[in-house]
mmCIF file of C-alpha atoms in Angstrom:
data_model
loop_
_atom_site.group_PDB
_atom_site.id
_atom_site.type_symbol
_atom_site.label_atom_id
_atom_site.label_comp_id
_atom_site.label_asym_id
_atom_site.label_seq_id
_atom_site.Cartn_x
_atom_site.Cartn_y
_atom_site.Cartn_z
ATOM 1 C CA MET A 1012 -2.597 43.265 -45.649
ATOM 2 C CA SER A 1013 -4.517 43.304 -42.703
ATOM 3 C CA ASN A 1014 -3.710 43.501 -39.011
ATOM 4 C CA LYS A 1015 -4.212 40.070 -38.217
ATOM 5 C CA GLU A 1016 -2.270 38.567 -40.668
ATOM 6 C CA ILE A 1017 0.797 41.161 -39.346
ATOM 7 C CA ASP A 1018 -0.117 39.568 -35.473
ATOM 8 C CA GLU A 1019 -0.140 36.163 -37.155
ATOM 9 C CA MET A 1020 3.461 37.095 -38.934
ATOM 10 C CA LEU A 1021 4.873 38.582 -35.611
ATOM 11 C CA LYS A 1022 3.644 35.269 -33.515
ATOM 12 C CA SER A 1023 5.084 32.792 -35.682
ATOM 13 C CA VAL A 1024 8.624 34.020 -34.790
ATOM 14 C CA PRO A 1025 10.822 30.861 -33.793
ATOM 15 C CA GLN A 1026 11.698 30.142 -30.735
ATOM 16 C CA GLU A 1027 15.027 29.993 -30.916
ATOM 17 C CA MET A 1028 16.655 29.044 -27.425
ATOM 18 C CA ASP A 1029 19.801 27.388 -26.067
ATOM 19 C CA PRO A 1030 19.037 25.281 -23.797
ATOM 20 C CA SER A 1031 22.800 25.892 -22.042
ATOM 21 C CA LEU A 1032 21.762 29.215 -22.036
ATOM 22 C CA LEU A 1033 19.356 28.652 -19.746
ATOM 23 C CA ALA A 1034 20.663 25.662 -17.712
ATOM 24 C CA ASN A 1035 23.644 28.525 -16.677
ATOM 25 C CA ILE A 1036 20.947 31.063 -15.898
ATOM 26 C CA GLU A 1037 18.863 28.535 -13.674
ATOM 27 C CA LYS A 1038 22.455 27.802 -11.990
ATOM 28 C CA SER A 1039 23.560 30.725 -11.277
ATOM 29 C CA MET A 1040 20.312 32.222 -9.579
ATOM 30 C CA LEU A 1041 19.548 28.702 -7.788
ATOM 31 C CA ALA A 1042 23.044 29.078 -6.044
ATOM 32 C CA THR A 1043 21.994 32.070 -4.303
ATOM 33 C CA LEU A 1044 18.733 31.138 -4.186
ATOM 34 C CA ALA A 1045 17.049 32.565 -0.702
ATOM 35 C CA PRO A 1046 13.697 33.861 0.263
ATOM 36 C CA VAL A 1047 13.336 37.588 0.444
ATOM 37 C CA ARG A 1048 11.021 39.758 1.942
ATOM 38 C CA PRO A 1049 8.910 41.980 -0.485
ATOM 39 C CA LEU A 1050 8.788 45.491 -0.273
ATOM 40 C CA PRO A 1051 5.966 46.738 1.662
ATOM 41 C CA PRO A 1052 2.802 47.890 0.245
ATOM 42 C CA PRO A 1053 3.050 51.564 -1.428
ATOM 43 C CA TRP A 1054 0.886 53.000 1.104
ATOM 44 C CA ILE A 1055 3.032 52.378 3.570
ATOM 45 C CA GLN A 1056 6.240 53.669 2.032
ATOM 46 C CA THR A 1057 3.962 56.826 0.900
ATOM 47 C CA ALA A 1058 2.959 57.542 4.475
ATOM 48 C CA SER A 1059 6.021 57.074 5.878
ATOM 49 C CA LEU A 1060 7.821 59.445 3.559
ATOM 50 C CA ILE A 1061 5.040 62.413 4.279
ATOM 51 C CA ALA A 1062 5.851 61.624 7.843
ATOM 52 C CA LEU A 1063 9.559 62.251 6.956
ATOM 53 C CA VAL A 1064 8.897 65.319 5.280
ATOM 54 C CA GLY A 1065 6.491 66.183 7.925
ATOM 55 C CA MET A 1066 8.866 66.234 10.650
ATOM 56 C CA ILE A 1067 11.988 67.179 9.268
ATOM 57 C CA SER A 1068 10.572 70.843 7.881
ATOM 58 C CA VAL A 1069 8.680 71.366 11.558
ATOM 59 C CA ILE A 1070 11.983 70.222 13.238
ATOM 60 C CA GLY A 1071 14.315 73.036 10.705
ATOM 61 C CA ALA A 1072 11.447 75.270 11.601
ATOM 62 C CA ALA A 1073 11.814 74.571 15.447
ATOM 63 C CA ILE A 1074 15.502 74.958 15.401
ATOM 64 C CA LEU A 1075 14.731 78.495 12.902
ATOM 65 C CA GLY A 1076 11.741 79.645 14.894
ATOM 66 C CA PHE A 1077 7.782 79.848 13.961
ATOM 67 C CA GLU A 1078 8.175 83.846 12.977
ATOM 68 C CA GLY A 1079 6.409 83.089 9.405
ATOM 69 C CA VAL A 1080 3.491 81.123 10.523
ATOM 70 C CA ARG A 1081 2.449 83.171 13.420
ATOM 71 C CA ARG A 1082 2.410 86.037 11.127
ATOM 72 C CA LEU A 1083 0.612 84.544 7.736
ATOM 73 C CA GLY A 1084 -2.720 85.149 8.951
ATOM 74 C CA ILE A 1085 -5.723 82.097 8.530
ATOM 75 C CA GLU A 1086 -6.527 82.892 5.028
ATOM 76 C CA ARG A 1087 -2.955 82.000 3.734
ATOM 77 C CA ILE A 1088 -2.137 79.392 6.212
ATOM 78 C CA GLY A 1089 -5.510 77.856 4.731
ATOM 79 C CA LEU A 1090 -4.412 77.769 1.423
ATOM 80 C CA ILE A 1091 -0.272 77.518 1.473
ATOM 81 C CA PHE A 1092 -0.441 74.357 3.596
ATOM 82 C CA PRO A 1093 -3.196 72.339 2.489
ATOM 83 C CA THR A 1094 -1.711 72.987 -1.121
ATOM 84 C CA LEU A 1095 1.784 71.703 0.022
ATOM 85 C CA VAL A 1096 0.536 68.796 1.975
ATOM 86 C CA LEU A 1097 -0.938 68.107 -1.299
ATOM 87 C CA PHE A 1098 1.853 68.188 -3.385
ATOM 88 C CA THR A 1099 4.032 66.421 -0.711
ATOM 89 C CA ILE A 1100 1.480 63.599 -0.962
ATOM 90 C CA LEU A 1101 1.492 63.501 -5.171
ATOM 91 C CA ALA A 1102 5.415 64.040 -4.772
ATOM 92 C CA ALA A 1103 6.067 60.815 -1.983
ATOM 93 C CA ALA A 1104 3.814 59.008 -4.269
ATOM 94 C CA LEU A 1105 5.704 59.383 -7.262
ATOM 95 C CA SER A 1106 9.294 58.625 -5.534
ATOM 96 C CA VAL A 1107 7.228 55.054 -4.177
ATOM 97 C CA ALA A 1108 6.451 54.442 -7.827
ATOM 98 C CA GLU A 1109 9.970 55.062 -9.346
ATOM 99 C CA MET A 1110 11.693 53.110 -6.939
ATOM 100 C CA VAL A 1111 9.635 49.929 -8.387
ATOM 101 C CA PRO A 1112 9.811 48.675 -11.790
ATOM 102 C CA GLY A 1113 7.005 48.619 -13.549
ATOM 103 C CA SER A 1114 4.532 49.882 -10.890
ATOM 104 C CA PHE A 1115 1.564 52.316 -12.210
ATOM 105 C CA ARG A 1116 2.926 55.600 -12.472
ATOM 106 C CA ILE A 1117 0.292 58.634 -11.517
ATOM 107 C CA ALA A 1118 2.430 61.025 -14.085
ATOM 108 C CA GLU A 1119 5.883 61.569 -15.391
ATOM 109 C CA PRO A 1120 7.774 63.272 -12.675
ATOM 110 C CA ARG A 1121 9.246 66.255 -14.733
ATOM 111 C CA ALA A 1122 5.798 66.907 -15.215
ATOM 112 C CA VAL A 1123 4.474 66.909 -12.073
ATOM 113 C CA LEU A 1124 7.728 69.374 -10.937
ATOM 114 C CA ALA A 1125 6.550 72.016 -13.918
ATOM 115 C CA ALA A 1126 2.751 71.733 -12.811
ATOM 116 C CA LEU A 1127 4.018 71.782 -8.882
ATOM 117 C CA VAL A 1128 6.243 74.591 -9.039
ATOM 118 C CA LEU A 1129 3.757 76.686 -11.543
ATOM 119 C CA ALA A 1130 0.539 76.117 -8.963
ATOM 120 C CA ILE A 1131 3.152 77.390 -6.075
ATOM 121 C CA ILE A 1132 4.182 79.964 -8.085
ATOM 122 C CA VAL A 1133 0.851 81.689 -8.924
ATOM 123 C CA LEU A 1134 -0.712 80.357 -5.238
ATOM 124 C CA PHE A 1135 2.104 82.638 -3.513
ATOM 125 C CA ALA A 1136 1.975 85.396 -6.361
ATOM 126 C CA SER A 1137 -1.725 85.899 -5.523
ATOM 127 C CA LEU A 1138 -1.356 85.350 -1.695
ATOM 128 C CA PHE A 1139 1.495 87.521 -1.037
ATOM 129 C CA HIS A 1140 1.702 91.594 -2.601
ATOM 130 C CA ALA A 1141 3.945 93.409 -0.213
ATOM 131 C CA ASP A 1142 6.691 95.101 -1.820
ATOM 132 C CA ASP A 1143 10.213 93.774 -1.727
ATOM 133 C CA THR A 1144 12.660 94.779 1.105
ATOM 134 C CA PRO A 1145 16.178 96.278 0.388
ATOM 135 C CA ARG A 1146 18.932 93.291 -0.346
ATOM 136 C CA PHE A 1147 16.461 91.386 -2.142
ATOM 137 C CA VAL A 1148 19.345 88.769 -3.470
ATOM 138 C CA PRO A 1149 21.022 88.214 -0.549
ATOM 139 C CA LYS A 1150 17.517 87.597 1.178
ATOM 140 C CA GLY A 1151 16.289 85.011 -1.094
ATOM 141 C CA ILE A 1152 19.681 83.314 -1.404
ATOM 142 C CA ALA A 1153 19.595 82.979 2.255
ATOM 143 C CA CYS A 1154 15.939 81.770 2.604
ATOM 144 C CA LEU A 1155 17.319 79.137 -0.578
ATOM 145 C CA VAL A 1156 19.870 77.652 1.219
ATOM 146 C CA VAL A 1157 17.829 77.178 4.482
ATOM 147 C CA GLY A 1158 15.363 75.629 1.929
ATOM 148 C CA LEU A 1159 18.264 73.297 0.740
ATOM 149 C CA LEU A 1160 19.396 72.620 4.058
ATOM 150 C CA VAL A 1161 16.126 71.292 5.186
ATOM 151 C CA ALA A 1162 15.950 69.173 1.530
ATOM 152 C CA ILE A 1163 19.082 67.320 2.114
ATOM 153 C CA PRO A 1164 18.316 65.478 5.347
ATOM 154 C CA THR A 1165 14.822 64.513 3.845
ATOM 155 C CA ALA A 1166 16.465 63.399 0.602
ATOM 156 C CA LEU A 1167 18.669 60.951 2.772
ATOM 157 C CA ALA A 1168 15.670 60.376 5.025
ATOM 158 C CA SER A 1169 13.803 59.209 1.923
ATOM 159 C CA TRP A 1170 16.437 57.284 0.652
ATOM 160 C CA LEU A 1171 16.442 55.156 3.601
ATOM 161 C CA VAL A 1172 12.689 54.334 3.491
ATOM 162 C CA LEU A 1173 12.991 54.003 -0.373
ATOM 163 C CA ARG A 1174 16.633 51.896 -0.427
ATOM 164 C CA ARG A 1175 15.278 48.555 -1.258
ATOM 165 C CA GLY A 1176 13.526 49.256 -4.361
ATOM 166 C CA PHE A 1177 15.195 49.659 -7.639
ATOM 167 C CA ALA A 1178 15.287 52.559 -10.434
ATOM 168 C CA VAL A 1179 15.027 51.807 -14.279
ATOM 169 C CA ASN A 1180 15.336 55.448 -14.441
ATOM 170 C CA ALA A 1181 17.853 56.626 -11.692
ATOM 171 C CA ALA A 1182 17.760 60.458 -12.951
ATOM 172 C CA SER A 1183 13.376 60.474 -13.070
ATOM 173 C CA ALA A 1184 13.486 58.583 -9.453
ATOM 174 C CA GLY A 1185 16.136 61.465 -8.218
ATOM 175 C CA LEU A 1186 14.255 64.374 -9.665
ATOM 176 C CA ALA A 1187 10.767 62.998 -7.659
ATOM 177 C CA ALA A 1188 12.945 62.264 -4.297
ATOM 178 C CA GLY A 1189 14.249 65.723 -4.775
ATOM 179 C CA THR A 1190 10.946 67.220 -5.843
ATOM 180 C CA LEU A 1191 9.826 65.390 -2.523
ATOM 181 C CA ALA A 1192 12.709 66.878 -0.252
ATOM 182 C CA GLY A 1193 12.428 70.309 -2.004
ATOM 183 C CA LEU A 1194 8.862 70.581 -0.880
ATOM 184 C CA ALA A 1195 10.282 70.072 2.802
ATOM 185 C CA GLY A 1196 12.318 73.046 2.479
ATOM 186 C CA VAL A 1197 9.598 75.175 1.533
ATOM 187 C CA ILE A 1198 7.351 73.882 4.020
ATOM 188 C CA THR A 1199 9.944 75.192 6.562
ATOM 189 C CA LEU A 1200 10.429 78.492 5.098
ATOM 190 C CA GLU A 1201 6.547 79.294 4.833
ATOM 191 C CA LEU A 1202 6.848 78.201 8.782
ATOM 192 C CA HIS A 1203 10.002 80.318 9.277
ATOM 193 C CA CYS A 1204 10.099 83.175 7.452
ATOM 194 C CA PRO A 1205 8.731 86.505 8.106
ATOM 195 C CA ASN A 1206 9.627 87.749 4.684
ATOM 196 C CA PHE A 1207 6.433 88.118 2.999
ATOM 197 C CA GLY A 1208 7.326 90.193 0.411
ATOM 198 C CA ALA A 1209 5.491 88.985 -2.949
ATOM 199 C CA MET A 1210 8.797 88.717 -5.263
ATOM 200 C CA HIS A 1211 10.775 87.428 -2.078
ATOM 201 C CA VAL A 1212 8.328 84.424 -1.509
ATOM 202 C CA THR A 1213 7.204 83.762 -5.261
ATOM 203 C CA ILE A 1214 10.917 83.171 -6.528
ATOM 204 C CA TRP A 1215 13.231 82.259 -3.527
ATOM 205 C CA HIS A 1216 11.112 80.183 -1.728
ATOM 206 C CA THR A 1217 10.067 78.378 -4.508
ATOM 207 C CA ALA A 1218 13.247 78.054 -6.300
ATOM 208 C CA VAL A 1219 13.674 75.139 -3.491
ATOM 209 C CA ILE A 1220 12.067 73.192 -5.189
ATOM 210 C CA PRO A 1221 13.406 72.880 -8.725
ATOM 211 C CA VAL A 1222 17.076 73.050 -7.688
ATOM 212 C CA ALA A 1223 16.079 70.123 -5.159
ATOM 213 C CA ALA A 1224 14.677 68.300 -7.929
ATOM 214 C CA TYR A 1225 17.325 68.718 -10.251
ATOM 215 C CA ALA A 1226 20.150 68.054 -7.725
ATOM 216 C CA GLY A 1227 18.343 64.834 -6.863
ATOM 217 C CA ALA A 1228 18.527 64.060 -11.106
ATOM 218 C CA ALA A 1229 22.171 65.043 -10.900
ATOM 219 C CA VAL A 1230 22.951 62.293 -8.182
ATOM 220 C CA GLY A 1231 20.676 59.929 -9.653
ATOM 221 C CA HIS A 1232 22.025 60.119 -12.657
ATOM 222 C CA PHE A 1233 25.774 59.808 -11.467
ATOM 223 C CA PHE A 1234 24.901 56.708 -9.435
ATOM 224 C CA ARG A 1235 23.444 55.194 -12.352
ATOM 225 C CA HIS A 1236 26.710 55.659 -14.035
ATOM 226 C CA LYS A 1237 28.798 53.981 -10.917
ATOM 227 C CA MET B 483 1.132 31.962 -23.327
ATOM 228 C CA HIS B 484 1.074 32.121 -19.440
ATOM 229 C CA SER B 485 -1.555 32.993 -17.571
ATOM 230 C CA ASP B 486 -1.361 36.383 -14.886
ATOM 231 C CA ALA B 487 -2.447 34.088 -12.029
ATOM 232 C CA ASP B 488 0.223 31.482 -12.420
ATOM 233 C CA LEU B 489 3.236 34.221 -12.741
ATOM 234 C CA ILE B 490 1.792 35.890 -9.731
ATOM 235 C CA THR B 491 2.183 32.697 -8.014
ATOM 236 C CA LEU B 492 5.613 31.186 -9.169
ATOM 237 C CA MET B 493 6.953 35.001 -8.545
ATOM 238 C CA ALA B 494 5.379 34.633 -4.852
ATOM 239 C CA ARG B 495 6.841 30.959 -4.408
ATOM 240 C CA TYR B 496 10.442 32.246 -5.872
ATOM 241 C CA GLN B 497 10.470 34.844 -3.301
ATOM 242 C CA ASP B 498 9.881 32.197 -1.086
ATOM 243 C CA GLY B 499 13.122 30.309 -2.042
ATOM 244 C CA ASP B 500 11.726 27.511 -4.176
ATOM 245 C CA PRO B 501 13.771 26.616 -6.263
ATOM 246 C CA SER B 502 11.163 24.832 -8.754
ATOM 247 C CA ALA B 503 9.662 28.369 -9.424
ATOM 248 C CA ALA B 504 12.542 30.023 -10.072
ATOM 249 C CA THR B 505 13.400 27.256 -12.784
ATOM 250 C CA ALA B 506 9.531 27.264 -13.756
ATOM 251 C CA LEU B 507 10.064 31.188 -14.242
ATOM 252 C CA VAL B 508 13.078 31.065 -15.907
ATOM 253 C CA GLY B 509 11.901 28.075 -18.356
ATOM 254 C CA GLN B 510 8.513 30.190 -18.942
ATOM 255 C CA LEU B 511 9.390 33.979 -19.535
ATOM 256 C CA SER B 512 13.130 33.294 -20.996
ATOM 257 C CA PRO B 513 11.878 32.568 -24.937
ATOM 258 C CA THR B 514 9.806 35.785 -24.839
ATOM 259 C CA LEU B 515 12.235 37.651 -23.284
ATOM 260 C CA HIS B 516 14.827 36.453 -25.591
ATOM 261 C CA ARG B 517 12.450 37.061 -28.415
ATOM 262 C CA PHE B 518 12.346 40.504 -27.307
ATOM 263 C CA PHE B 519 15.706 41.203 -27.271
ATOM 264 C CA MET B 520 15.928 39.564 -30.678
ATOM 265 C CA MET B 521 13.629 41.829 -32.107
ATOM 266 C CA GLN B 522 15.457 45.173 -30.668
ATOM 267 C CA HIS B 523 17.906 44.928 -33.645
ATOM 268 C CA LEU B 524 20.258 42.921 -31.514
ATOM 269 C CA SER B 525 22.603 40.323 -32.422
ATOM 270 C CA ARG B 526 22.022 36.763 -31.119
ATOM 271 C CA ARG B 527 25.145 37.048 -28.484
ATOM 272 C CA HIS B 528 23.642 39.849 -27.665
ATOM 273 C CA ALA B 529 20.194 38.676 -26.886
ATOM 274 C CA ASP B 530 22.174 35.761 -24.670
ATOM 275 C CA ASP B 531 24.059 37.955 -22.964
ATOM 276 C CA LEU B 532 21.323 40.586 -21.892
ATOM 277 C CA LEU B 533 19.025 37.437 -21.049
ATOM 278 C CA GLN B 534 21.598 36.049 -18.578
ATOM 279 C CA GLU B 535 22.180 39.655 -16.918
ATOM 280 C CA THR B 536 18.125 40.287 -17.274
ATOM 281 C CA TRP B 537 17.665 37.225 -15.627
ATOM 282 C CA LEU B 538 20.555 37.829 -12.882
ATOM 283 C CA ARG B 539 19.075 41.566 -12.059
ATOM 284 C CA ILE B 540 15.907 40.338 -11.689
ATOM 285 C CA HIS B 541 17.360 37.639 -8.967
ATOM 286 C CA GLU B 542 19.080 40.959 -7.227
ATOM 287 C CA ILE B 543 16.103 43.064 -6.962
ATOM 288 C CA ARG B 544 13.532 39.964 -6.355
ATOM 289 C CA ASN B 545 12.192 41.947 -3.562
ATOM 290 C CA THR B 546 11.002 44.580 -5.407
ATOM 291 C CA TYR B 547 8.392 42.477 -6.674
ATOM 292 C CA ARG B 548 4.995 43.505 -4.600
ATOM 293 C CA PRO B 549 3.337 40.085 -4.246
ATOM 294 C CA GLY B 550 -0.777 40.356 -6.257
ATOM 295 C CA GLU B 551 1.028 42.820 -8.758
ATOM 296 C CA PRO B 552 1.144 41.718 -12.611
ATOM 297 C CA VAL B 553 4.543 40.159 -13.432
ATOM 298 C CA LEU B 554 5.086 41.239 -16.926
ATOM 299 C CA PRO B 555 5.547 44.566 -16.632
ATOM 300 C CA TRP B 556 7.663 44.280 -13.607
ATOM 301 C CA LEU B 557 9.979 42.133 -15.777
ATOM 302 C CA TYR B 558 9.660 43.815 -19.134
ATOM 303 C CA ALA B 559 10.369 47.168 -17.468
ATOM 304 C CA ILE B 560 13.664 46.139 -15.838
ATOM 305 C CA ALA B 561 14.431 43.830 -19.449
ATOM 306 C CA ARG B 562 14.463 47.275 -20.884
ATOM 307 C CA HIS B 563 16.655 48.691 -18.446
ATOM 308 C CA ILE B 564 18.959 46.102 -19.511
ATOM 309 C CA ARG B 565 18.481 46.325 -22.738
ATOM 310 C CA VAL B 566 18.642 50.627 -22.835
ATOM 311 C CA ASP B 567 22.157 50.199 -20.451
ATOM 312 C CA HIS B 568 23.688 47.464 -22.389
ATOM 313 C CA TYR B 569 22.640 49.650 -25.842
ATOM 314 C CA ARG B 570 24.706 53.203 -24.240
ATOM 315 C CA LYS B 571 27.599 50.597 -23.596
ATOM 316 C CA VAL B 572 28.597 48.374 -25.918
ATOM 317 C CA VAL B 573 25.918 48.588 -29.179
ATOM 318 C CA ARG B 574 26.525 52.416 -30.253
ATOM 319 C CA ILE B 575 30.188 51.796 -30.216
ATOM 320 C CA GLU B 576 30.001 48.275 -32.160
ATOM 321 C CA MET B 577 27.652 49.650 -34.742
ATOM 322 C CA ARG B 578 29.654 52.417 -35.413
ATOM 323 C CA GLU B 579 32.616 49.560 -36.450
ATOM 324 C CA GLN B 580 30.357 47.626 -38.629
ATOM 325 C CA GLN B 581 29.442 51.058 -40.334
ATOM 326 C CA VAL B 582 32.690 51.674 -40.799
ATOM 327 C CA GLU B 583 34.367 48.815 -41.940
ATOM 328 C CA GLN B 584 31.616 47.021 -43.550
ATOM 329 C CA PHE B 585 27.612 46.562 -44.085
ATOM 330 C CA PRO B 586 26.522 43.597 -42.299
ATOM 331 C CA GLU B 587 25.762 40.636 -44.375
ATOM 332 C CA ALA B 588 22.559 38.454 -43.785
ATOM 333 C CA SER B 589 23.481 36.505 -40.355
ATOM 334 C CA PRO B 590 22.165 32.279 -40.902
ATOM 335 C CA SER B 591 20.221 33.099 -38.313
ATOM 336 C CA ARG B 592 17.835 35.223 -40.793
ATOM 337 C CA GLN B 593 18.132 33.372 -43.654
ATOM 338 C CA GLU B 594 17.090 30.370 -41.521
ATOM 339 C CA ARG B 595 14.136 32.826 -40.784
ATOM 340 C CA ALA B 596 10.099 32.012 -42.308
ATOM 341 C CA VAL B 597 8.932 34.065 -45.411
ATOM 342 C CA VAL B 598 9.385 37.568 -43.992
ATOM 343 C CA ASP B 599 12.487 38.574 -42.685
ATOM 344 C CA LEU B 600 11.051 39.892 -39.593
ATOM 345 C CA ASP B 601 14.113 41.015 -38.268
ATOM 346 C CA ALA B 602 14.565 43.576 -41.019
ATOM 347 C CA LEU B 603 10.754 44.596 -41.221
ATOM 348 C CA LEU B 604 11.144 45.450 -37.934
ATOM 349 C CA SER B 605 14.384 47.246 -37.870
ATOM 350 C CA SER B 606 12.298 49.559 -39.893
ATOM 351 C CA LEU B 607 10.282 50.781 -37.285
ATOM 352 C CA PRO B 608 11.434 53.878 -34.692
ATOM 353 C CA GLU B 609 12.803 51.839 -31.398
ATOM 354 C CA SER B 610 9.910 52.711 -29.369
ATOM 355 C CA GLN B 611 7.608 51.720 -31.210
ATOM 356 C CA ARG B 612 9.514 48.184 -32.378
ATOM 357 C CA GLU B 613 9.439 47.962 -28.103
ATOM 358 C CA VAL B 614 5.703 48.415 -28.114
ATOM 359 C CA ILE B 615 5.022 45.928 -31.200
ATOM 360 C CA VAL B 616 6.928 43.179 -29.571
ATOM 361 C CA MET B 617 5.692 43.830 -26.146
ATOM 362 C CA LEU B 618 2.168 43.312 -27.602
ATOM 363 C CA LYS B 619 2.080 40.021 -30.027
ATOM 364 C CA VAL B 620 5.535 38.625 -29.336
ATOM 365 C CA SER B 621 5.543 38.494 -25.185
ATOM 366 C CA GLY B 622 1.460 38.528 -25.272
ATOM 367 C CA MET B 623 1.391 42.052 -22.926
ATOM 368 C CA SER B 624 -1.719 44.225 -22.447
ATOM 369 C CA LEU B 625 -1.762 47.827 -23.459
ATOM 370 C CA ASP B 626 -1.674 48.759 -19.500
ATOM 371 C CA GLU B 627 1.200 46.577 -18.960
ATOM 372 C CA ILE B 628 3.017 48.091 -21.736
ATOM 373 C CA ALA B 629 2.663 51.061 -20.242
ATOM 374 C CA ARG B 630 3.430 49.414 -17.186
ATOM 375 C CA ALA B 631 6.668 48.702 -18.708
ATOM 376 C CA THR B 632 7.481 51.389 -20.433
ATOM 377 C CA SER B 633 6.509 53.760 -17.713
ATOM 378 C CA SER B 634 4.244 55.741 -20.046
ATOM 379 C CA SER B 635 0.435 55.900 -21.106
ATOM 380 C CA VAL B 636 -1.829 53.851 -22.476
ATOM 381 C CA GLY B 637 -2.568 56.126 -24.823
ATOM 382 C CA SER B 638 0.637 56.826 -26.016
ATOM 383 C CA VAL B 639 1.529 52.827 -26.126
ATOM 384 C CA LYS B 640 -1.948 52.845 -28.082
ATOM 385 C CA GLN B 641 -0.619 55.452 -30.759
ATOM 386 C CA LYS B 642 2.935 53.572 -31.021
ATOM 387 C CA ALA B 643 0.661 50.293 -32.127
ATOM 388 C CA HIS B 644 -1.197 52.060 -34.522
ATOM 389 C CA ARG B 645 1.749 54.009 -35.960
ATOM 390 C CA ALA B 646 4.042 50.780 -36.061
ATOM 391 C CA TYR B 647 0.827 48.690 -38.044
ATOM 392 C CA ALA B 648 0.332 51.077 -40.332
ATOM 393 C CA GLN B 649 4.000 51.179 -41.305
ATOM 394 C CA LEU B 650 4.481 48.101 -41.548
ATOM 395 C CA ARG B 651 1.435 47.348 -43.681
ATOM 396 C CA ASP B 652 2.618 49.561 -45.898
ATOM 397 C CA GLN B 653 5.745 47.935 -45.985
ATOM 398 C CA LEU B 654 4.615 44.448 -46.685
ATOM 399 C CA THR B 655 2.392 45.828 -48.990
ATOM 400 C CA ARG B 656 5.257 47.211 -50.760
ATOM 401 C CA MET B 657 6.645 43.663 -50.533
ATOM 402 C CA GLY B 658 3.975 42.253 -52.215
ATOM 403 C CA PHE B 659 2.216 40.793 -49.158
ATOM 404 C CA GLY B 660 -0.836 42.792 -49.252
ATOM 405 C CA LYS B 661 -1.318 42.138 -53.687
ATOM 406 C CA ALA B 662 -0.701 38.723 -52.905
ATOM 407 C CA ARG B 663 -3.688 38.493 -50.579
ATOM 408 C CA ALA B 664 -7.350 39.029 -52.670
ATOM 409 C CA GLY B 665 -7.034 42.538 -52.453
ATOM 410 C CA GLY B 666 -5.176 42.986 -49.397
ATOM 411 C CA HIS B 667 -6.185 45.256 -46.682
ATOM 412 C CA SER B 668 -9.042 44.559 -43.879
#
C-alpha cells in the first residue's frame, strides 16, 4: 500500500457536522462580537521586556550600590554584560513567543534554560579565580535572595507586557518568563556584588536563573489549574 | 480546502468585529476541526463539546492572533490546548470506567464509516503521531504549520509523520489492503 493510497483514505473521511452545533457556536460568538486590538508585533513586546529587565536591574543595583562593576575590570565587563544582554534578548523573545498560540518558537524553554545556565557557569568559572571567602553559604544565600528580589518585580512587570497573550503551555511560558526575570537578578548581582570568589559567583549568582525559572513554571502551572 | 490568504483576511475582519467573517470562519474551519477531535480517539459527543469550547476560546482570545500570520497554527495550537485540558479532566476518568465496566462496542458512526475503520486504524498510533497525521492529511496543514501548532521542530514533525505512515502501511497490509492492489508497496 502506497503513501498516496493512505492519504486518499485519510482524506475520504466523511464530514459529519451537526448544523445545529454550528448554529449554536455562531450564536454565542456573535452575541459578544466586538472589534479587538490585536497584539503588537513581537519585536515591540520583546524590546519592552528587554527595556524592563535593563531598567529594573539597574535600579536594583543603584539601590544596593555599584561596587561590583567598579571592581570587575574591563575584560570581565566586556565579556559578562554582552553575554547577559544576549541571553536577555533570547529569553525575552522566547517569553513573547510562549504567549502567542502557534507562534514560531526559537527553541524549547527548558533547553534554552539549560544551555543558558551552562554557558553562564562556564563564563563565570573562566573569569573568576579568587579563593572563596569564609561564610560561603550565608553570603551565597544573601546574593541569591537579592537576585530573586530583583527577579520578582521583573516578573510582575513582564506580566504587564505579556498579559494580553495566551499561553497554551502555561508552565512553559512561566519558565521562559522566570528565566528572563532571573537574568535581571544576575545582572543586578554582577553590578552590585563585590565578592569575586569563583565558587560564590559561579554557584550563587547563577542559581538565581534556575530558581526564578522554576518558580515561574510553578506559578504558570498553578494558574493553569485555577 | 481554504487558502491561507482567505483565512488571514477573514481573521482580520473577525478581529474588526465583522459578523460575516466570524460566520465564514466557523463554517470553513469547523469540519476539519471536528475531524481533528474525532480522530483523536474521542466520542462524537466529546468532539462536539470540544469544538464548541475551542470556538469560544478562540473568540475570547482572538486578539492574540497577529494579522498576517498563518491562521491554522494559531487555531490548532488552541484546539490542542483545549483537547489536552479536556483529556486531563474528563476522558481519562471515563476511559477507566469503561475499561472496568465493559469493552466498548463499535458505535454506529464507526459502522457507517467507509471501507476501512479509520478511527480504529488511527487509534493504534501513538497520540503525537496521530495528531500529526490528522493535521497533515485531514486538516491540510504544512509541516511548518504543524511544527508551530505543536510547539515542536519541523524535523520532529517529519519524523512522526514518517513513523506513522510506516505503521499505518504495516497495519493496512496486515489487514489485506496492500495485497489486493497488485504488489502493494509504492
